[in-house]
C-alpha positions as CSV (number, residue, x, y, z in Angstrom):
1,X,23.5,2.0,-29.8
2,X,20.2,3.7,-28.9
3,X,19.9,6.8,-26.6
4,X,17.9,4.9,-24.0
5,X,20.7,2.4,-23.5
6,X,23.3,5.2,-23.3
7,X,21.2,7.0,-20.6
8,X,21.0,3.8,-18.6
9,X,24.7,3.2,-18.9
10,X,25.6,6.7,-17.9
11,X,23.4,6.4,-14.8
12,X,25.0,3.1,-13.8
13,X,28.5,4.6,-14.2
14,X,27.5,7.6,-12.0
15,X,26.0,5.3,-9.3
16,X,29.1,3.2,-9.2
17,X,31.3,6.3,-8.8
18,X,29.3,7.6,-6.0
19,X,29.4,4.2,-4.3
20,X,32.9,5.3,-3.0
21,X,31.0,7.5,-0.5
22,X,29.8,4.4,1.3
23,X,33.3,3.6,2.5
24,X,33.3,6.5,5.0
25,X,30.7,4.6,7.0
26,X,32.6,1.3,6.8
27,X,35.9,2.4,8.4
28,X,35.9,-0.6,10.8
29,X,35.7,-3.2,7.9
30,X,38.5,-4.6,6.0
31,X,38.8,-4.0,2.2
32,X,37.1,-7.2,1.2
33,X,34.1,-6.6,3.6
34,X,33.7,-3.0,2.4
35,X,33.8,-4.2,-1.3
36,X,31.0,-6.7,-0.6
37,X,28.8,-4.1,1.2
38,X,29.3,-1.6,-1.6
39,X,28.6,-4.2,-4.2
40,X,25.4,-5.3,-2.7
41,X,24.2,-1.8,-2.1
42,X,25.1,-0.7,-5.7
43,X,23.0,-3.6,-7.0
44,X,20.0,-2.3,-5.2
45,X,20.6,1.3,-6.3
46,X,21.2,0.4,-9.9
47,X,18.3,-1.9,-9.9
48,X,16.0,0.8,-8.7
49,X,17.2,3.3,-11.4
50,X,17.1,0.9,-14.3
51,X,13.8,-0.5,-12.9
52,X,12.2,2.9,-13.4
53,X,13.0,2.6,-17.2
54,X,12.5,-1.1,-17.6
55,X,9.6,-1.7,-15.1
56,X,11.6,-4.3,-13.1
57,X,14.0,-3.5,-10.2
58,X,15.1,-7.1,-10.1
59,X,16.0,-7.2,-13.7
60,X,17.6,-3.8,-13.4
61,X,20.1,-5.1,-10.9
62,X,21.0,-7.9,-13.3
63,X,21.4,-5.5,-16.2
64,X,23.5,-3.2,-14.1
65,X,26.0,-6.1,-13.4
66,X,26.4,-7.1,-17.1
67,X,30.1,-7.5,-18.1
68,X,29.8,-8.7,-21.7
69,X,32.4,-10.2,-24.0
70,X,34.3,-13.3,-23.0
71,X,34.0,-12.6,-19.3
72,X,30.2,-12.3,-19.7
73,X,30.1,-15.7,-21.4
74,X,32.0,-17.3,-18.5
75,X,29.6,-15.8,-16.0
76,X,26.6,-16.7,-18.1
77,X,27.8,-20.4,-18.3
78,X,27.9,-20.5,-14.5
79,X,24.5,-18.9,-14.3
80,X,23.1,-21.6,-16.7
81,X,24.3,-24.3,-14.3
82,X,22.9,-22.6,-11.2
83,X,19.5,-21.8,-12.9
84,X,19.1,-25.4,-14.0
85,X,19.8,-26.6,-10.4
86,X,17.4,-24.1,-8.9
87,X,14.7,-25.0,-11.4
88,X,14.9,-28.6,-10.4
89,X,15.1,-28.0,-6.6
90,X,12.5,-25.2,-6.1
91,X,9.4,-26.4,-8.0
92,X,7.2,-23.7,-6.4
93,X,9.2,-20.8,-8.0
94,X,9.7,-19.5,-11.5
95,X,13.4,-19.6,-12.4
96,X,14.4,-17.5,-15.4
97,X,17.8,-16.7,-16.9
98,X,18.1,-13.0,-17.6
99,X,21.3,-11.6,-19.3
100,X,24.2,-12.7,-17.1
101,X,22.0,-13.4,-14.1
102,X,19.0,-15.3,-12.8
103,X,15.6,-14.1,-11.7
104,X,13.7,-16.3,-9.2
105,X,10.0,-15.4,-8.6
106,X,7.9,-16.6,-5.7
107,X,4.2,-16.0,-5.4
108,X,3.7,-14.2,-2.1
109,X,1.0,-16.7,-1.1
110,X,3.7,-19.5,-1.2
111,X,5.8,-17.6,1.3
112,X,3.5,-15.5,3.5
113,X,0.1,-15.7,5.0
114,X,-2.3,-12.8,4.1
115,X,-1.1,-9.4,5.3
116,X,1.9,-11.0,7.0
117,X,5.7,-10.8,6.7
118,X,6.4,-14.0,8.6
119,X,7.8,-16.8,6.4
120,X,5.4,-19.7,6.3
121,X,6.8,-23.0,7.7
122,X,6.0,-24.9,4.5
123,X,8.1,-22.4,2.5
124,X,11.2,-23.3,4.5
125,X,12.4,-26.0,2.0
126,X,12.3,-23.5,-0.8
127,X,14.5,-21.1,1.1
128,X,16.8,-23.9,2.2
129,X,17.3,-25.0,-1.4
130,X,18.0,-21.4,-2.4
131,X,20.5,-20.9,0.4
132,X,22.2,-24.2,-0.6
133,X,22.6,-22.9,-4.1
134,X,23.9,-19.5,-3.0
135,X,26.5,-21.2,-0.8
136,X,27.6,-23.5,-3.6
137,X,27.9,-20.6,-6.1
138,X,29.4,-18.2,-3.6
139,X,30.6,-15.6,-6.1
140,X,27.2,-13.9,-6.6
141,X,25.1,-11.2,-4.9
142,X,21.4,-11.0,-4.7
143,X,18.7,-8.4,-4.6
144,X,15.3,-9.4,-3.0
145,X,12.4,-7.3,-4.2
146,X,8.9,-7.4,-2.6
147,X,5.7,-6.6,-4.6
148,X,2.0,-6.3,-3.8
149,X,-1.2,-5.8,-5.8
150,X,-3.0,-2.4,-5.9
151,X,-5.5,-3.1,-3.2
152,X,-5.1,-1.0,-0.1
153,X,-3.2,2.2,0.5
154,X,-0.1,2.8,-1.5
155,X,2.1,3.6,1.6
156,X,0.9,0.4,3.4
157,X,1.6,-1.7,0.4
158,X,5.1,-0.2,0.0
159,X,5.8,-0.9,3.7
160,X,4.5,-4.5,3.5
161,X,6.6,-5.3,0.4
162,X,9.7,-4.0,2.1
163,X,9.0,-5.9,5.3
164,X,8.6,-9.1,3.2
165,X,11.8,-8.5,1.3
166,X,13.6,-7.9,4.7
167,X,12.0,-11.1,6.1
168,X,13.2,-13.2,3.2
169,X,16.7,-11.7,3.6
170,X,16.8,-12.4,7.3
171,X,15.7,-16.0,6.7
172,X,18.4,-16.6,4.2
173,X,20.9,-15.1,6.6
174,X,19.7,-17.6,9.3
175,X,20.5,-20.3,6.8
176,X,24.1,-19.2,6.4
177,X,24.0,-16.7,3.5
178,X,26.2,-13.7,4.5
179,X,24.3,-10.4,4.9
180,X,27.0,-8.7,2.8
181,X,25.7,-10.5,-0.3
182,X,22.1,-9.4,0.1
183,X,20.2,-6.2,-0.5
184,X,16.5,-5.6,-0.4
185,X,13.9,-3.4,-1.9
186,X,10.1,-2.9,-1.5
187,X,8.2,-1.8,-4.6
188,X,4.6,-2.1,-3.4
189,X,2.2,-1.9,-6.3
190,X,4.5,0.1,-8.6
191,X,5.8,-2.8,-10.8
192,X,2.8,-4.9,-11.8
193,X,3.3,-7.8,-14.1
194,X,-0.4,-8.3,-14.8
195,X,-3.7,-6.4,-14.6
196,X,-4.9,-5.6,-11.1
197,X,-8.5,-5.7,-12.4
198,X,-8.7,-9.5,-12.0
199,X,-8.1,-11.9,-9.1
200,X,-5.6,-13.9,-11.3
201,X,-3.7,-10.7,-12.2
202,X,-3.5,-9.5,-8.6
203,X,-2.2,-12.9,-7.5
204,X,0.6,-12.6,-10.0
205,X,1.5,-9.1,-8.8
206,X,1.8,-10.4,-5.2
207,X,5.3,-11.8,-5.4
208,X,8.9,-11.8,-4.2
209,X,11.6,-11.6,-6.8
210,X,15.2,-12.6,-6.2
211,X,17.8,-11.3,-8.7
212,X,21.1,-13.2,-8.7
213,X,24.1,-11.6,-10.4
214,X,27.9,-11.9,-10.3
215,X,29.5,-10.0,-7.4
216,X,31.9,-7.1,-8.3
217,X,34.9,-9.1,-7.1
218,X,34.0,-12.0,-9.3
219,X,33.3,-9.8,-12.3
220,X,36.8,-8.3,-11.9
221,X,38.4,-11.7,-11.4
222,X,36.7,-13.1,-14.6
223,X,37.6,-10.0,-16.7
224,X,41.3,-10.3,-15.7
225,X,41.4,-14.1,-16.3
226,X,39.6,-13.8,-19.7
227,X,42.0,-11.1,-20.9
228,X,45.1,-13.0,-19.8
229,X,46.1,-10.6,-17.1
C-alpha cells in the first residue's frame, strides 16, 4: 500500500471523527436526520481534501465513501444498474462509474446561460430524470460541484461555480430530492479537465459534476448484512 493512499485514508478517518462536532448544531433533529446531514457534509469535506490530491472533488467524495470487500461489491452492483439507467435517460450528460459510485458531468452550457446561475428551461428534463433516479435509488447521497474556465477573476469564477452548484441543488430539491442527501461545492477554475488555451478546452472546463455515492446508513447496512450480523 503506497504512502499517498495511506495519507488519504488517514485524512478521511480524521474528517469522519470530527464530523461528530456537527451534532451540536443539530440538537432539534432526530438521530436519522442528524446522520443524513453529517453524511452529506462529510462527503463534501472529504471530496475537497481528496480532490486536492487527485484533482477532482467529485471523485474524491466517491473515493471517500468506498467500502470494499463483499459490501463494496453489493453497492457497486446497484451503482451499475443506476448508471445504466442514467446513461439512457440523460443523453446530454456524461455518466461514468467510478469506484463504488457514479459521476455525472453536465456541460454548463447545457444547464445555464452565459454568466447565469438560473437553470435553463430546456435543461429541466435532464434534472427531472436525475431526480427520478435519485428517488428510485434512495440510499445514496450526492455532491454537486460547479466548475468554470480560467477567463475572468478567480474570486468571481469561484462564486459563480458555487452559485451554479447551489442552483442545481435547489432545483433537485424542488423535484423532491431531500436536502439532507445533497451537498455542494464550487471549485471555480481550480480543477480543469482540459487546457484553457483553446475554446474547446474551456468549454469542457465549464461544467457541473454530480458525484453519487452510498449514504453512510446504507454502507453500514450493507456491511452488516454481508458479514452475517
